[in-house]
Amino acid sequence: MLSKYLIFSVSISFISWIVGMVINAVLMKTDYYQKLSKLNFIVSKGLNKKLGLPYFKWIVKNTPFKFFNPNLKLKTKVEYSELVMLRKEMTFSEISHLAAFVFVGGFALVKVIGGQYLFSFIIMVINTLMNLYPSLLQQENKRRIDRLIRRYGC
């Protein structure tokens, strides 16, 4: 039974990436998107470290996950315009993962309402790892890119 919950949770999280991109494409056409692009849930480096974001970053950089979005790599020498485009790509990825997180959260909510608390818990653990953490990582990377943009854009 536990394996059934895990398989469903991983599957719905993978599917949510596509749903998140579709939702993001719709949101991009709204005025609200500018506000979303400036989101910063966790500003503190210390809290990011306590949440294990450096470990998650290592996993993304050193496993096949590094091939999922090759547009999010920073070259050694970059120009201002490349930094701006990289930030846009990071914003797209971040908001797509947030939309995906909310989408999968709906499934977990349905399971809670149905009294399937363990199933809901497993869904949310997998959802956090596959959608929330990537979004938090993009927010951290965006802050670093913003510093470079300010430095080169002056």
PDB file of C-alpha atoms in Angstrom:
ATOM      1  CA  MET A   1       0.000   0.000   0.000  1.00  0.00           C
ATOM      2  CA  LEU A   2       2.844   2.382   0.851  1.00  0.00           C
ATOM      3  CA  SER A   3       4.454   1.765  -2.540  1.00  0.00           C
ATOM      4  CA  LYS A   4       1.142   2.661  -4.211  1.00  0.00           C
ATOM      5  CA  TYR A   5       1.163   6.001  -2.351  1.00  0.00           C
ATOM      6  CA  LEU A   6       4.766   6.693  -3.327  1.00  0.00           C
ATOM      7  CA  ILE A   7       4.229   5.835  -6.998  1.00  0.00           C
ATOM      8  CA  PHE A   8       1.133   8.032  -7.160  1.00  0.00           C
ATOM      9  CA  SER A   9       2.897  10.899  -5.384  1.00  0.00           C
ATOM     10  CA  VAL A  10       5.937  10.851  -7.654  1.00  0.00           C
ATOM     11  CA  SER A  11       3.745  10.496 -10.756  1.00  0.00           C
ATOM     12  CA  ILE A  12       1.456  13.380  -9.877  1.00  0.00           C
ATOM     13  CA  SER A  13       4.461  15.540  -9.039  1.00  0.00           C
ATOM     14  CA  PHE A  14       6.034  14.871 -12.440  1.00  0.00           C
ATOM     15  CA  ILE A  15       2.716  15.608 -14.135  1.00  0.00           C
ATOM     16  CA  SER A  16       2.403  18.777 -12.073  1.00  0.00           C
ATOM     17  CA  TRP A  17       5.515  20.194 -13.747  1.00  0.00           C
ATOM     18  CA  ILE A  18       3.620  20.355 -17.046  1.00  0.00           C
ATOM     19  CA  VAL A  19       0.521  21.736 -15.343  1.00  0.00           C
ATOM     20  CA  GLY A  20       2.703  24.350 -13.607  1.00  0.00           C
ATOM     21  CA  MET A  21       4.189  25.472 -16.926  1.00  0.00           C
ATOM     22  CA  VAL A  22       0.714  25.830 -18.431  1.00  0.00           C
ATOM     23  CA  ILE A  23      -0.535  27.823 -15.433  1.00  0.00           C
ATOM     24  CA  ASN A  24       2.607  29.961 -15.574  1.00  0.00           C
ATOM     25  CA  ALA A  25       2.088  30.664 -19.282  1.00  0.00           C
ATOM     26  CA  VAL A  26      -1.408  31.942 -18.459  1.00  0.00           C
ATOM     27  CA  LEU A  27      -0.154  33.998 -15.486  1.00  0.00           C
ATOM     28  CA  MET A  28       2.545  35.633 -17.635  1.00  0.00           C
ATOM     29  CA  LYS A  29      -0.199  37.466 -19.511  1.00  0.00           C
ATOM     30  CA  THR A  30      -1.476  39.148 -16.338  1.00  0.00           C
ATOM     31  CA  ASP A  31      -0.296  42.199 -14.423  1.00  0.00           C
ATOM     32  CA  TYR A  32      -0.051  39.992 -11.340  1.00  0.00           C
ATOM     33  CA  TYR A  33       2.972  38.191 -12.818  1.00  0.00           C
ATOM     34  CA  GLN A  34       5.327  41.063 -11.973  1.00  0.00           C
ATOM     35  CA  LYS A  35       4.411  40.727  -8.305  1.00  0.00           C
ATOM     36  CA  LEU A  36       4.931  36.970  -8.470  1.00  0.00           C
ATOM     37  CA  SER A  37       8.363  37.423 -10.027  1.00  0.00           C
ATOM     38  CA  LYS A  38       9.524  39.315  -6.942  1.00  0.00           C
ATOM     39  CA  LEU A  39       8.461  36.663  -4.412  1.00  0.00           C
ATOM     40  CA  ASN A  40      10.927  35.837  -1.678  1.00  0.00           C
ATOM     41  CA  PHE A  41       9.698  33.320   0.857  1.00  0.00           C
ATOM     42  CA  ILE A  42      12.965  32.811   2.705  1.00  0.00           C
ATOM     43  CA  VAL A  43      15.512  35.620   2.635  1.00  0.00           C
ATOM     44  CA  SER A  44      17.736  34.228   5.385  1.00  0.00           C
ATOM     45  CA  LYS A  45      20.701  32.148   4.214  1.00  0.00           C
ATOM     46  CA  GLY A  46      20.764  30.500   7.635  1.00  0.00           C
ATOM     47  CA  LEU A  47      17.165  29.317   7.347  1.00  0.00           C
ATOM     48  CA  ASN A  48      17.825  28.032   3.832  1.00  0.00           C
ATOM     49  CA  LYS A  49      20.734  26.052   5.255  1.00  0.00           C
ATOM     50  CA  LYS A  50      18.611  24.672   8.097  1.00  0.00           C
ATOM     51  CA  LEU A  51      15.985  23.551   5.583  1.00  0.00           C
ATOM     52  CA  GLY A  52      18.666  21.617   3.725  1.00  0.00           C
ATOM     53  CA  LEU A  53      18.679  23.707   0.572  1.00  0.00           C
ATOM     54  CA  PRO A  54      22.467  23.289   0.065  1.00  0.00           C
ATOM     55  CA  TYR A  55      21.979  19.511   0.025  1.00  0.00           C
ATOM     56  CA  PHE A  56      19.108  19.842  -2.412  1.00  0.00           C
ATOM     57  CA  LYS A  57      21.281  22.090  -4.599  1.00  0.00           C
ATOM     58  CA  TRP A  58      24.009  19.427  -4.588  1.00  0.00           C
ATOM     59  CA  ILE A  59      21.476  16.785  -5.623  1.00  0.00           C
ATOM     60  CA  VAL A  60      20.241  18.916  -8.516  1.00  0.00           C
ATOM     61  CA  LYS A  61      23.789  19.677  -9.698  1.00  0.00           C
ATOM     62  CA  ASN A  62      25.144  16.116  -9.395  1.00  0.00           C
ATOM     63  CA  THR A  63      22.295  13.887 -10.559  1.00  0.00           C
ATOM     64  CA  PRO A  64      20.314  13.567 -13.796  1.00  0.00           C
ATOM     65  CA  PHE A  65      18.106  16.442 -12.561  1.00  0.00           C
ATOM     66  CA  LYS A  66      20.783  18.777 -13.939  1.00  0.00           C
ATOM     67  CA  PHE A  67      19.552  17.921 -17.439  1.00  0.00           C
ATOM     68  CA  PHE A  68      15.938  18.986 -16.812  1.00  0.00           C
ATOM     69  CA  ASN A  69      16.454  22.702 -17.465  1.00  0.00           C
ATOM     70  CA  PRO A  70      19.786  23.384 -19.174  1.00  0.00           C
ATOM     71  CA  ASN A  71      18.836  27.054 -19.684  1.00  0.00           C
ATOM     72  CA  LEU A  72      19.486  27.721 -16.007  1.00  0.00           C
ATOM     73  CA  LYS A  73      23.251  27.417 -16.164  1.00  0.00           C
ATOM     74  CA  LEU A  74      25.524  30.410 -15.697  1.00  0.00           C
ATOM     75  CA  LYS A  75      28.593  30.572 -17.903  1.00  0.00           C
ATOM     76  CA  THR A  76      31.941  31.781 -16.623  1.00  0.00           C
ATOM     77  CA  LYS A  77      31.792  35.071 -18.534  1.00  0.00           C
ATOM     78  CA  VAL A  78      28.373  36.590 -19.051  1.00  0.00           C
ATOM     79  CA  GLU A  79      26.986  39.855 -20.290  1.00  0.00           C
ATOM     80  CA  TYR A  80      24.294  41.958 -18.671  1.00  0.00           C
ATOM     81  CA  SER A  81      21.657  40.858 -21.210  1.00  0.00           C
ATOM     82  CA  GLU A  82      22.434  37.184 -20.518  1.00  0.00           C
ATOM     83  CA  LEU A  83      21.943  37.777 -16.793  1.00  0.00           C
ATOM     84  CA  VAL A  84      18.559  39.375 -17.455  1.00  0.00           C
ATOM     85  CA  MET A  85      17.497  36.438 -19.639  1.00  0.00           C
ATOM     86  CA  LEU A  86      18.750  33.952 -17.039  1.00  0.00           C
ATOM     87  CA  ARG A  87      16.696  35.722 -14.381  1.00  0.00           C
ATOM     88  CA  LYS A  88      13.600  35.452 -16.587  1.00  0.00           C
ATOM     89  CA  GLU A  89      14.203  31.726 -17.031  1.00  0.00           C
ATOM     90  CA  MET A  90      14.647  31.317 -13.278  1.00  0.00           C
ATOM     91  CA  THR A  91      11.457  33.238 -12.616  1.00  0.00           C
ATOM     92  CA  PHE A  92       9.582  31.042 -15.094  1.00  0.00           C
ATOM     93  CA  SER A  93      10.919  27.904 -13.397  1.00  0.00           C
ATOM     94  CA  GLU A  94      10.190  29.226  -9.909  1.00  0.00           C
ATOM     95  CA  ILE A  95       6.596  30.214 -10.612  1.00  0.00           C
ATOM     96  CA  SER A  96       5.952  26.997 -12.557  1.00  0.00           C
ATOM     97  CA  HIS A  97       7.086  24.971  -9.545  1.00  0.00           C
ATOM     98  CA  LEU A  98       4.954  27.074  -7.203  1.00  0.00           C
ATOM     99  CA  ALA A  99       1.887  26.549  -9.392  1.00  0.00           C
ATOM    100  CA  ALA A 100       2.696  22.831  -9.501  1.00  0.00           C
ATOM    101  CA  PHE A 101       3.028  22.792  -5.704  1.00  0.00           C
ATOM    102  CA  VAL A 102      -0.448  24.282  -5.320  1.00  0.00           C
ATOM    103  CA  PHE A 103      -1.851  21.862  -7.923  1.00  0.00           C
ATOM    104  CA  VAL A 104      -0.518  18.800  -6.085  1.00  0.00           C
ATOM    105  CA  GLY A 105      -1.589  20.343  -2.781  1.00  0.00           C
ATOM    106  CA  GLY A 106      -5.145  20.075  -4.083  1.00  0.00           C
ATOM    107  CA  PHE A 107      -4.742  16.300  -4.378  1.00  0.00           C
ATOM    108  CA  ALA A 108      -3.387  16.134  -0.837  1.00  0.00           C
ATOM    109  CA  LEU A 109      -6.348  18.189   0.400  1.00  0.00           C
ATOM    110  CA  VAL A 110      -8.780  15.787  -1.265  1.00  0.00           C
ATOM    111  CA  LYS A 111      -7.044  12.883   0.494  1.00  0.00           C
ATOM    112  CA  VAL A 112      -7.264  14.673   3.868  1.00  0.00           C
ATOM    113  CA  ILE A 113     -10.966  15.313   3.350  1.00  0.00           C
ATOM    114  CA  GLY A 114     -11.336  11.606   2.527  1.00  0.00           C
ATOM    115  CA  GLY A 115      -9.587  10.682   5.771  1.00  0.00           C
ATOM    116  CA  GLN A 116      -6.467   9.301   4.065  1.00  0.00           C
ATOM    117  CA  TYR A 117      -3.949  11.155   6.208  1.00  0.00           C
ATOM    118  CA  LEU A 118      -0.912   8.972   5.469  1.00  0.00           C
ATOM    119  CA  PHE A 119      -1.548   9.213   1.725  1.00  0.00           C
ATOM    120  CA  SER A 120      -1.883  12.997   2.001  1.00  0.00           C
ATOM    121  CA  PHE A 121       1.305  13.226   4.056  1.00  0.00           C
ATOM    122  CA  ILE A 122       3.294  11.223   1.494  1.00  0.00           C
ATOM    123  CA  ILE A 123       1.919  13.343  -1.340  1.00  0.00           C
ATOM    124  CA  MET A 124       3.015  16.520   0.435  1.00  0.00           C
ATOM    125  CA  VAL A 125       6.494  15.204   1.288  1.00  0.00           C
ATOM    126  CA  ILE A 126       7.123  14.285  -2.356  1.00  0.00           C
ATOM    127  CA  ASN A 127       5.485  17.539  -3.488  1.00  0.00           C
ATOM    128  CA  THR A 128       7.754  19.535  -1.197  1.00  0.00           C
ATOM    129  CA  LEU A 129      10.853  17.820  -2.554  1.00  0.00           C
ATOM    130  CA  MET A 130       9.838  18.032  -6.197  1.00  0.00           C
ATOM    131  CA  ASN A 131       8.119  21.436  -6.307  1.00  0.00           C
ATOM    132  CA  LEU A 132       8.666  23.608  -3.249  1.00  0.00           C
ATOM    133  CA  TYR A 133      12.413  23.024  -2.869  1.00  0.00           C
ATOM    134  CA  PRO A 134      13.133  23.735  -6.565  1.00  0.00           C
ATOM    135  CA  SER A 135      11.163  26.966  -6.214  1.00  0.00           C
ATOM    136  CA  LEU A 136      13.108  27.962  -3.093  1.00  0.00           C
ATOM    137  CA  LEU A 137      16.358  27.135  -4.886  1.00  0.00           C
ATOM    138  CA  GLN A 138      15.351  29.377  -7.801  1.00  0.00           C
ATOM    139  CA  GLN A 139      14.549  32.188  -5.384  1.00  0.00           C
ATOM    140  CA  GLU A 140      18.004  31.863  -3.841  1.00  0.00           C
ATOM    141  CA  ASN A 141      19.633  31.809  -7.273  1.00  0.00           C
ATOM    142  CA  LYS A 142      17.576  34.816  -8.385  1.00  0.00           C
ATOM    143  CA  ARG A 143      18.901  36.811  -5.424  1.00  0.00           C
ATOM    144  CA  ARG A 144      22.447  35.966  -6.528  1.00  0.00           C
ATOM    145  CA  ILE A 145      21.653  36.929 -10.132  1.00  0.00           C
ATOM    146  CA  ASP A 146      20.059  40.185  -8.928  1.00  0.00           C
ATOM    147  CA  ARG A 147      23.316  41.097  -7.173  1.00  0.00           C
ATOM    148  CA  LEU A 148      25.239  40.466 -10.406  1.00  0.00           C
ATOM    149  CA  ILE A 149      22.713  42.465 -12.430  1.00  0.00           C
ATOM    150  CA  ARG A 150      23.054  45.411 -10.048  1.00  0.00           C
ATOM    151  CA  ARG A 151      26.843  45.148 -10.245  1.00  0.00           C
ATOM    152  CA  TYR A 152      27.007  44.976 -14.062  1.00  0.00           C
ATOM    153  CA  GLY A 153      23.974  47.143 -14.787  1.00  0.00           C
ATOM    154  CA  CYS A 154      25.311  50.325 -13.191  1.00  0.00           C
TER     155      CYS A 154
END
